[in-house]
Amino acid sequence: MADLQNLLRQAVAQLQHASVPSPRADAELLAGHVLGLTRSQLQLKAVTGMEVSDDDAERLAGLLTERARRIPLQHLTGTAPFRRLELKVGPGAFIPRPETETVVQAALDELIRLESAGVRRPRVVDLGTGSGAIAAAIASEHPSAEVHAVELSAEAASWAELNFAHLPSGSAEVTLHRDDLRNFPDGWEAEFDVVVSNPPYIPADMVPQDEEVRVHDPELALYGGGADGLELPRAVITAAQRLLVPGGWFIMEHAEVQAPALQQICRAQPQLSQVSTHQDLTGRDRATSARFAVSSEPESASRTG
Ligand SMILES: C[S@@+](CC[C@H](N)C(=O)[O-])C[C@H]1O[C@@H](n2cnc3c(N)ncnc32)[C@H](O)[C@@H]1O
Protein backbone atom coordinates (compact mmCIF):
# COMPACT_ATOMS: atom_id res chain seq x y z
CA MET A 1 0.00 0.00 0.00
CA ALA A 2 1.13 3.59 -0.68
CA ASP A 3 0.07 6.92 0.79
CA LEU A 4 -2.00 8.89 -1.79
CA GLN A 5 -0.55 12.25 -0.72
CA ASN A 6 3.00 10.97 -1.32
CA LEU A 7 2.05 9.43 -4.65
CA LEU A 8 0.57 12.74 -5.78
CA ARG A 9 3.66 14.68 -4.68
CA GLN A 10 5.90 12.36 -6.73
CA ALA A 11 3.47 12.44 -9.67
CA VAL A 12 3.47 16.26 -9.81
CA ALA A 13 7.30 16.31 -9.68
CA GLN A 14 7.50 13.72 -12.50
CA LEU A 15 5.13 15.70 -14.76
CA GLN A 16 6.84 19.00 -13.91
CA HIS A 17 10.18 17.46 -14.91
CA ALA A 18 8.61 16.47 -18.26
CA SER A 19 7.40 20.10 -18.75
CA VAL A 20 3.73 19.06 -18.77
CA PRO A 21 1.86 22.41 -18.71
CA SER A 22 -0.51 21.67 -15.77
CA PRO A 23 1.25 19.02 -13.67
CA ARG A 24 -0.91 19.17 -10.53
CA ALA A 25 -4.24 19.08 -12.37
CA ASP A 26 -3.06 16.24 -14.60
CA ALA A 27 -1.63 14.20 -11.70
CA GLU A 28 -4.88 14.56 -9.76
CA LEU A 29 -7.07 13.77 -12.77
CA LEU A 30 -5.05 10.65 -13.62
CA ALA A 31 -5.12 9.45 -10.00
CA GLY A 32 -8.86 10.15 -9.90
CA HIS A 33 -9.27 8.17 -13.13
CA VAL A 34 -7.48 5.15 -11.61
CA LEU A 35 -9.35 5.35 -8.28
CA GLY A 36 -12.77 6.21 -9.72
CA LEU A 37 -12.89 9.57 -7.92
CA THR A 38 -13.65 13.10 -9.05
CA ARG A 39 -10.83 15.61 -8.61
CA SER A 40 -12.41 17.15 -5.49
CA GLN A 41 -13.11 13.70 -3.97
CA LEU A 42 -9.48 12.78 -4.62
CA GLN A 43 -8.17 15.95 -2.94
CA LEU A 44 -10.28 15.17 0.11
CA LYS A 45 -9.05 11.57 0.24
CA ALA A 46 -5.43 12.78 -0.07
CA VAL A 47 -5.65 15.07 2.96
CA THR A 48 -7.43 12.41 5.01
CA GLY A 49 -4.60 9.88 4.51
CA MET A 50 -6.05 7.45 1.92
CA GLU A 51 -3.90 4.41 1.13
CA VAL A 52 -3.63 3.18 -2.48
CA SER A 53 -3.31 -0.51 -3.35
CA ASP A 54 -0.15 -1.72 -5.13
CA ASP A 55 -2.20 -2.54 -8.25
CA ASP A 56 -3.66 0.96 -8.44
CA ALA A 57 -0.27 2.57 -7.73
CA GLU A 58 1.21 0.54 -10.59
CA ARG A 59 -1.60 1.55 -12.96
CA LEU A 60 -1.09 5.20 -12.03
CA ALA A 61 2.67 4.88 -12.57
CA GLY A 62 2.01 3.54 -16.09
CA LEU A 63 -0.29 6.44 -16.94
CA LEU A 64 2.18 8.99 -15.54
CA THR A 65 4.94 7.56 -17.73
CA GLU A 66 2.68 8.00 -20.77
CA ARG A 67 1.72 11.54 -19.72
CA ALA A 68 5.39 12.41 -19.20
CA ARG A 69 5.86 11.31 -22.86
CA ARG A 70 3.28 14.04 -23.60
CA ILE A 71 0.46 11.71 -24.59
CA PRO A 72 -2.63 13.95 -24.10
CA LEU A 73 -4.38 13.56 -20.76
CA GLN A 74 -7.68 12.99 -22.57
CA HIS A 75 -6.24 10.08 -24.57
CA LEU A 76 -5.19 8.45 -21.29
CA THR A 77 -8.52 8.92 -19.53
CA GLY A 78 -10.45 8.34 -22.80
CA THR A 79 -12.75 11.29 -22.12
CA ALA A 80 -12.92 15.07 -22.48
CA PRO A 81 -15.37 17.30 -20.61
CA PHE A 82 -17.39 19.57 -22.90
CA ARG A 83 -20.22 21.68 -21.46
CA ARG A 84 -22.46 19.10 -19.66
CA LEU A 85 -21.01 16.10 -21.48
CA GLU A 86 -18.09 13.72 -20.99
CA LEU A 87 -17.15 12.97 -24.59
CA LYS A 88 -15.23 9.88 -25.63
CA VAL A 89 -12.03 10.88 -27.39
CA GLY A 90 -8.86 9.23 -28.63
CA PRO A 91 -6.36 9.17 -31.49
CA GLY A 92 -7.83 10.47 -34.75
CA ALA A 93 -10.15 13.08 -33.23
CA PHE A 94 -9.41 16.68 -32.25
CA ILE A 95 -9.74 17.14 -28.48
CA PRO A 96 -12.53 19.66 -27.82
CA ARG A 97 -11.39 22.98 -26.27
CA PRO A 98 -13.11 25.19 -23.68
CA GLU A 99 -13.32 28.21 -26.05
CA THR A 100 -15.62 26.18 -28.32
CA GLU A 101 -18.13 26.02 -25.45
CA THR A 102 -18.69 29.76 -25.95
CA VAL A 103 -19.47 29.18 -29.63
CA VAL A 104 -22.03 26.54 -28.61
CA GLN A 105 -23.62 29.04 -26.20
CA ALA A 106 -24.03 31.60 -29.01
CA ALA A 107 -25.66 28.92 -31.22
CA LEU A 108 -28.01 27.92 -28.37
CA ASP A 109 -28.98 31.58 -27.88
CA GLU A 110 -29.87 31.77 -31.58
CA LEU A 111 -31.94 28.56 -31.33
CA ILE A 112 -33.87 30.02 -28.38
CA ARG A 113 -34.45 33.22 -30.38
CA LEU A 114 -35.72 31.18 -33.33
CA GLU A 115 -38.11 29.18 -31.18
CA SER A 116 -39.56 32.30 -29.62
CA ALA A 117 -40.05 33.59 -33.21
CA GLY A 118 -42.17 30.50 -33.93
CA VAL A 119 -39.64 28.07 -35.46
CA ARG A 120 -40.72 24.84 -33.76
CA ARG A 121 -37.92 22.53 -34.84
CA PRO A 122 -34.90 24.58 -35.85
CA ARG A 123 -32.44 22.66 -38.00
CA VAL A 124 -28.75 23.06 -37.21
CA VAL A 125 -25.58 21.66 -38.78
CA ASP A 126 -22.07 21.42 -37.31
CA LEU A 127 -19.45 21.51 -40.11
CA GLY A 128 -16.26 19.56 -39.23
CA THR A 129 -17.70 17.92 -36.14
CA GLY A 130 -14.57 16.00 -35.01
CA SER A 131 -15.52 14.09 -31.85
CA GLY A 132 -19.02 15.51 -32.30
CA ALA A 133 -18.57 18.05 -29.49
CA ILE A 134 -20.62 20.96 -30.86
CA ALA A 135 -23.44 18.84 -32.33
CA ALA A 136 -23.66 16.65 -29.21
CA ALA A 137 -23.79 19.64 -26.87
CA ILE A 138 -26.54 21.29 -28.92
CA ALA A 139 -28.51 18.03 -29.13
CA SER A 140 -28.35 17.59 -25.36
CA GLU A 141 -29.07 21.20 -24.42
CA HIS A 142 -31.68 22.01 -27.09
CA PRO A 143 -33.50 18.71 -27.70
CA SER A 144 -36.19 20.26 -29.88
CA ALA A 145 -33.59 21.05 -32.55
CA GLU A 146 -32.91 18.79 -35.52
CA VAL A 147 -29.16 18.34 -35.40
CA HIS A 148 -26.79 17.31 -38.21
CA ALA A 149 -23.01 16.94 -38.25
CA VAL A 150 -20.54 16.74 -41.15
CA GLU A 151 -17.06 15.21 -40.92
CA LEU A 152 -14.48 14.28 -43.56
CA SER A 153 -12.10 12.16 -41.48
CA ALA A 154 -13.29 8.56 -41.13
CA GLU A 155 -11.48 8.19 -37.79
CA ALA A 156 -12.98 11.37 -36.31
CA ALA A 157 -16.43 10.40 -37.62
CA SER A 158 -16.18 7.10 -35.70
CA TRP A 159 -15.64 9.02 -32.44
CA ALA A 160 -18.55 11.31 -33.29
CA GLU A 161 -20.76 8.30 -34.01
CA LEU A 162 -19.87 6.83 -30.62
CA ASN A 163 -20.65 10.08 -28.83
CA PHE A 164 -23.93 10.56 -30.70
CA ALA A 165 -24.96 7.03 -29.72
CA HIS A 166 -24.41 7.79 -26.02
CA LEU A 167 -26.12 11.15 -25.59
CA PRO A 168 -28.06 11.69 -22.33
CA SER A 169 -31.64 10.49 -22.58
CA GLY A 170 -34.00 13.13 -23.89
CA SER A 171 -31.38 14.60 -26.26
CA ALA A 172 -32.12 15.20 -29.93
CA GLU A 173 -30.76 12.58 -32.31
CA VAL A 174 -27.81 13.68 -34.42
CA THR A 175 -27.52 12.72 -38.09
CA LEU A 176 -23.90 12.23 -39.11
CA HIS A 177 -22.87 12.94 -42.71
CA ARG A 178 -19.46 11.50 -43.63
CA ASP A 179 -18.73 14.17 -46.18
CA ASP A 180 -16.50 17.06 -47.20
CA LEU A 181 -18.00 20.31 -45.97
CA ARG A 182 -16.94 21.86 -49.29
CA ASN A 183 -19.30 19.51 -51.18
CA PHE A 184 -22.05 18.96 -48.63
CA PRO A 185 -25.20 19.57 -49.03
CA ASP A 186 -26.20 16.50 -51.11
CA GLY A 187 -29.77 17.78 -51.27
CA TRP A 188 -29.58 19.99 -48.19
CA GLU A 189 -29.40 23.39 -49.91
CA ALA A 190 -31.26 26.14 -48.02
CA GLU A 191 -32.42 23.71 -45.32
CA PHE A 192 -30.67 24.93 -42.16
CA ASP A 193 -31.57 27.67 -39.71
CA VAL A 194 -28.16 27.61 -38.02
CA VAL A 195 -24.69 26.61 -39.26
CA VAL A 196 -21.98 26.27 -36.63
CA SER A 197 -18.36 25.34 -37.18
CA ASN A 198 -14.96 25.11 -35.57
CA PRO A 199 -12.99 24.42 -38.75
CA PRO A 200 -9.22 23.92 -39.05
CA TYR A 201 -7.69 27.41 -39.24
CA ILE A 202 -4.00 27.32 -38.30
CA PRO A 203 -1.67 28.74 -41.02
CA ALA A 204 0.73 26.12 -42.47
CA ASP A 205 3.88 27.73 -41.01
CA MET A 206 2.49 28.23 -37.48
CA VAL A 207 3.19 24.76 -36.13
CA PRO A 208 1.78 24.47 -32.57
CA GLN A 209 4.42 24.33 -29.81
CA ASP A 210 2.62 21.94 -27.47
CA GLU A 211 3.52 18.36 -28.34
CA GLU A 212 0.04 17.21 -27.34
CA VAL A 213 -1.40 19.35 -30.16
CA ARG A 214 1.42 19.10 -32.74
CA VAL A 215 1.77 15.32 -32.56
CA HIS A 216 -1.60 14.06 -31.37
CA ASP A 217 -4.29 16.33 -32.87
CA PRO A 218 -4.85 15.24 -36.50
CA GLU A 219 -3.30 17.56 -39.13
CA LEU A 220 -6.65 17.67 -40.94
CA ALA A 221 -8.13 19.22 -37.79
CA LEU A 222 -5.43 21.86 -37.35
CA TYR A 223 -4.29 23.43 -40.62
CA GLY A 224 -6.83 25.57 -42.46
CA GLY A 225 -4.93 25.72 -45.76
CA GLY A 226 -3.16 28.63 -47.45
CA ALA A 227 -0.60 31.01 -45.94
CA ASP A 228 -3.27 32.60 -43.72
CA GLY A 229 -4.96 29.31 -42.73
CA LEU A 230 -8.25 30.67 -44.02
CA GLU A 231 -9.02 28.30 -46.92
CA LEU A 232 -11.30 26.11 -44.82
CA PRO A 233 -12.88 29.04 -42.89
CA ARG A 234 -13.65 30.63 -46.31
CA ALA A 235 -15.17 27.32 -47.42
CA VAL A 236 -17.37 27.34 -44.30
CA ILE A 237 -18.65 30.84 -45.20
CA THR A 238 -19.42 29.63 -48.74
CA ALA A 239 -21.10 26.47 -47.43
CA ALA A 240 -23.16 28.47 -44.92
CA GLN A 241 -24.57 30.57 -47.74
CA ARG A 242 -25.54 27.37 -49.60
CA LEU A 243 -27.05 25.69 -46.56
CA LEU A 244 -28.92 28.45 -44.74
CA VAL A 245 -32.55 29.40 -45.19
CA PRO A 246 -33.14 33.13 -45.81
CA GLY A 247 -32.62 34.81 -42.44
CA GLY A 248 -30.51 31.87 -41.23
CA TRP A 249 -27.44 32.48 -39.09
CA PHE A 250 -23.95 31.05 -38.86
CA ILE A 251 -21.12 31.20 -36.36
CA MET A 252 -17.55 30.03 -36.84
CA GLU A 253 -14.62 29.76 -34.46
CA HIS A 254 -11.17 31.04 -35.52
CA ALA A 255 -7.86 32.34 -34.15
CA GLU A 256 -7.84 35.75 -32.47
CA VAL A 257 -5.61 37.32 -35.18
CA GLN A 258 -8.00 36.16 -37.92
CA ALA A 259 -11.00 38.15 -36.62
CA PRO A 260 -10.43 41.32 -38.75
CA ALA A 261 -9.83 39.27 -41.94
CA LEU A 262 -12.97 37.20 -41.40
CA GLN A 263 -15.02 40.32 -40.66
CA GLN A 264 -13.81 41.72 -43.99
CA ILE A 265 -14.51 38.49 -45.90
CA CYS A 266 -18.06 38.31 -44.50
CA ARG A 267 -18.76 42.00 -45.12
CA ALA A 268 -17.70 41.53 -48.76
CA GLN A 269 -20.50 38.96 -49.25
CA PRO A 270 -23.62 40.81 -50.45
CA GLN A 271 -25.84 38.04 -49.03
CA LEU A 272 -24.50 38.41 -45.46
CA SER A 273 -25.46 41.00 -42.87
CA GLN A 274 -25.18 41.56 -39.10
CA VAL A 275 -21.52 40.47 -39.13
CA SER A 276 -20.33 40.21 -35.50
CA THR A 277 -17.21 39.14 -33.64
CA HIS A 278 -17.62 37.10 -30.45
CA GLN A 279 -15.21 36.86 -27.52
CA ASP A 280 -14.26 33.77 -25.56
CA LEU A 281 -14.29 33.74 -21.74
CA THR A 282 -10.87 35.40 -21.64
CA GLY A 283 -12.06 38.28 -23.85
CA ARG A 284 -10.27 37.21 -27.04
CA ASP A 285 -11.97 37.63 -30.45
CA ARG A 286 -12.51 33.95 -31.24
CA ALA A 287 -15.65 33.64 -33.41
CA THR A 288 -17.48 35.45 -36.21
CA SER A 289 -21.19 35.25 -36.96
CA ALA A 290 -23.40 36.63 -39.71
CA ARG A 291 -26.97 36.41 -40.97
CA PHE A 292 -27.80 35.19 -44.47
CA ALA A 293 -29.96 37.03 -46.98
CA VAL A 294 -32.47 38.66 -44.69
CA SER A 295 -35.54 39.00 -46.88
CA SER A 296 -38.85 40.75 -46.42
CA GLU A 297 -40.41 37.33 -45.77
CA PRO A 298 -40.76 36.21 -42.13
CA GLU A 299 -37.43 34.66 -41.08
CA SER A 300 -37.13 30.90 -41.69
CA ALA A 301 -40.68 30.85 -43.02
CA SER A 302 -40.21 27.30 -44.31
CA ARG A 303 -39.68 26.04 -40.78
CA THR A 304 -42.32 27.94 -38.84
CA GLY A 305 -45.37 26.15 -37.80
C1 LIG B 1 -10.60 22.05 -35.27
S1 LIG B 1 -11.36 20.49 -35.52
C2 LIG B 1 -12.88 20.78 -34.63
C3 LIG B 1 -13.61 19.55 -34.20
C4 LIG B 1 -14.86 19.82 -33.37
N1 LIG B 1 -15.84 20.59 -34.11
C5 LIG B 1 -14.51 20.54 -32.09
O1 LIG B 1 -14.78 21.74 -31.98
O2 LIG B 1 -13.97 19.90 -31.18
C6 LIG B 1 -11.86 20.58 -37.23
C7 LIG B 1 -12.57 19.35 -37.77
O3 LIG B 1 -12.90 19.58 -39.15
C8 LIG B 1 -12.65 18.38 -39.87
N2 LIG B 1 -12.44 18.74 -41.28
C9 LIG B 1 -11.33 19.27 -41.85
N3 LIG B 1 -11.53 19.50 -43.15
C10 LIG B 1 -12.81 19.11 -43.41
C11 LIG B 1 -13.60 19.10 -44.59
N4 LIG B 1 -13.13 19.56 -45.75
N5 LIG B 1 -14.86 18.64 -44.51
C12 LIG B 1 -15.37 18.18 -43.32
N6 LIG B 1 -14.65 18.15 -42.19
C13 LIG B 1 -13.38 18.62 -42.23
C14 LIG B 1 -11.44 17.78 -39.20
O4 LIG B 1 -11.29 16.41 -39.50
C15 LIG B 1 -11.73 18.08 -37.74
O5 LIG B 1 -12.47 17.03 -37.17
Short mmCIF file of N, CA and C and ligand atoms in Angstrom, two decimals, residues 82 92-97 100 126-134 150-153 156 179-182 197-201 218 220-223 232 253, ligand 1:
data_model
loop_
_atom_site.label_atom_id
_atom_site.label_comp_id
_atom_site.label_asym_id
_atom_site.label_seq_id
_atom_site.Cartn_x
_atom_site.Cartn_y
_atom_site.Cartn_z
N PHE A 82 -16.97 18.51 -21.99
CA PHE A 82 -17.39 19.57 -22.90
C PHE A 82 -18.81 19.98 -22.51
N GLY A 92 -7.03 10.30 -33.54
CA GLY A 92 -7.83 10.47 -34.75
C GLY A 92 -8.87 11.56 -34.63
N ALA A 93 -9.16 12.00 -33.40
CA ALA A 93 -10.15 13.08 -33.23
C ALA A 93 -9.51 14.25 -32.49
N PHE A 94 -9.84 15.44 -32.91
CA PHE A 94 -9.41 16.68 -32.25
C PHE A 94 -10.03 16.72 -30.84
N ILE A 95 -9.21 17.06 -29.86
CA ILE A 95 -9.74 17.14 -28.48
C ILE A 95 -10.49 18.46 -28.33
N PRO A 96 -11.77 18.42 -27.92
CA PRO A 96 -12.53 19.66 -27.82
C PRO A 96 -11.93 20.63 -26.79
N ARG A 97 -12.01 21.93 -27.10
CA ARG A 97 -11.39 22.98 -26.27
C ARG A 97 -12.47 23.80 -25.57
N THR A 100 -14.53 26.59 -27.42
CA THR A 100 -15.62 26.18 -28.32
C THR A 100 -16.95 26.14 -27.56
N ASP A 126 -23.43 21.17 -37.81
CA ASP A 126 -22.07 21.42 -37.31
C ASP A 126 -21.10 20.93 -38.40
N LEU A 127 -20.36 21.86 -39.00
CA LEU A 127 -19.45 21.51 -40.11
C LEU A 127 -18.06 21.21 -39.57
N GLY A 128 -17.56 19.99 -39.77
CA GLY A 128 -16.26 19.56 -39.23
C GLY A 128 -16.43 19.21 -37.77
N THR A 129 -17.23 18.18 -37.52
CA THR A 129 -17.70 17.92 -36.14
C THR A 129 -16.64 17.26 -35.25
N GLY A 130 -15.61 16.65 -35.84
CA GLY A 130 -14.57 16.00 -35.01
C GLY A 130 -15.17 14.94 -34.11
N SER A 131 -14.95 15.06 -32.81
CA SER A 131 -15.52 14.09 -31.85
C SER A 131 -17.03 14.25 -31.72
N GLY A 132 -17.58 15.28 -32.38
CA GLY A 132 -19.02 15.51 -32.30
C GLY A 132 -19.39 16.53 -31.23
N ALA A 133 -18.36 17.21 -30.67
CA ALA A 133 -18.57 18.05 -29.49
C ALA A 133 -19.72 19.06 -29.66
N ILE A 134 -19.65 19.87 -30.72
CA ILE A 134 -20.62 20.96 -30.86
C ILE A 134 -22.02 20.38 -31.08
N VAL A 150 -21.28 17.14 -39.94
CA VAL A 150 -20.54 16.74 -41.15
C VAL A 150 -19.07 16.55 -40.77
N GLU A 151 -18.47 15.45 -41.21
CA GLU A 151 -17.06 15.21 -40.92
C GLU A 151 -16.40 14.45 -42.06
N LEU A 152 -15.20 14.90 -42.45
CA LEU A 152 -14.48 14.28 -43.56
C LEU A 152 -13.63 13.10 -43.11
N SER A 153 -13.00 13.22 -41.94
CA SER A 153 -12.10 12.16 -41.48
C SER A 153 -12.89 10.95 -40.98
N ALA A 156 -12.25 10.42 -37.16
CA ALA A 156 -12.98 11.37 -36.31
C ALA A 156 -14.47 11.03 -36.32
N ASP A 179 -18.80 13.41 -44.94
CA ASP A 179 -18.73 14.17 -46.18
C ASP A 179 -17.72 15.31 -46.04
N ASP A 180 -17.36 15.88 -47.18
CA ASP A 180 -16.50 17.06 -47.20
C ASP A 180 -17.41 18.28 -47.11
N LEU A 181 -17.12 19.15 -46.15
CA LEU A 181 -18.00 20.31 -45.97
C LEU A 181 -18.03 21.18 -47.21
N ARG A 182 -16.97 21.05 -48.07
CA ARG A 182 -16.94 21.86 -49.29
C ARG A 182 -17.93 21.35 -50.34
N SER A 197 -19.57 26.06 -36.78
CA SER A 197 -18.36 25.34 -37.18
C SER A 197 -17.14 25.80 -36.38
N ASN A 198 -16.31 24.83 -36.06
CA ASN A 198 -14.96 25.11 -35.57
C ASN A 198 -14.03 24.41 -36.56
N PRO A 199 -13.76 25.09 -37.69
CA PRO A 199 -12.99 24.42 -38.75
C PRO A 199 -11.49 24.46 -38.42
N PRO A 200 -10.66 23.73 -39.18
CA PRO A 200 -9.22 23.92 -39.05
C PRO A 200 -8.89 25.33 -39.52
N TYR A 201 -7.99 26.04 -38.82
CA TYR A 201 -7.69 27.41 -39.24
C TYR A 201 -6.23 27.83 -39.02
N PRO A 218 -5.06 15.55 -35.08
CA PRO A 218 -4.85 15.24 -36.50
C PRO A 218 -4.55 16.51 -37.32
N LEU A 220 -5.43 17.23 -40.25
CA LEU A 220 -6.65 17.67 -40.94
C LEU A 220 -7.50 18.57 -40.04
N ALA A 221 -7.34 18.41 -38.73
CA ALA A 221 -8.13 19.22 -37.79
C ALA A 221 -7.47 20.55 -37.48
N LEU A 222 -6.17 20.66 -37.78
CA LEU A 222 -5.43 21.86 -37.35
C LEU A 222 -5.27 22.90 -38.46
N TYR A 223 -4.75 22.46 -39.62
CA TYR A 223 -4.29 23.43 -40.62
C TYR A 223 -5.40 23.78 -41.61
N LEU A 232 -10.14 26.83 -45.35
CA LEU A 232 -11.30 26.11 -44.82
C LEU A 232 -12.33 27.07 -44.20
N GLU A 253 -15.78 29.48 -35.30
CA GLU A 253 -14.62 29.76 -34.46
C GLU A 253 -13.38 30.01 -35.32
C1 LIG B 1 -10.60 22.05 -35.27
S1 LIG B 1 -11.36 20.49 -35.52
C2 LIG B 1 -12.88 20.78 -34.63
C3 LIG B 1 -13.61 19.55 -34.20
C4 LIG B 1 -14.86 19.82 -33.37
N1 LIG B 1 -15.84 20.59 -34.11
C5 LIG B 1 -14.51 20.54 -32.09
O1 LIG B 1 -14.78 21.74 -31.98
O2 LIG B 1 -13.97 19.90 -31.18
C6 LIG B 1 -11.86 20.58 -37.23
C7 LIG B 1 -12.57 19.35 -37.77
O3 LIG B 1 -12.90 19.58 -39.15
C8 LIG B 1 -12.65 18.38 -39.87
N2 LIG B 1 -12.44 18.74 -41.28
C9 LIG B 1 -11.33 19.27 -41.85
N3 LIG B 1 -11.53 19.50 -43.15
C10 LIG B 1 -12.81 19.11 -43.41
C11 LIG B 1 -13.60 19.10 -44.59
N4 LIG B 1 -13.13 19.56 -45.75
N5 LIG B 1 -14.86 18.64 -44.51
C12 LIG B 1 -15.37 18.18 -43.32
N6 LIG B 1 -14.65 18.15 -42.19
C13 LIG B 1 -13.38 18.62 -42.23
C14 LIG B 1 -11.44 17.78 -39.20
O4 LIG B 1 -11.29 16.41 -39.50
C15 LIG B 1 -11.73 18.08 -37.74
O5 LIG B 1 -12.47 17.03 -37.17
#
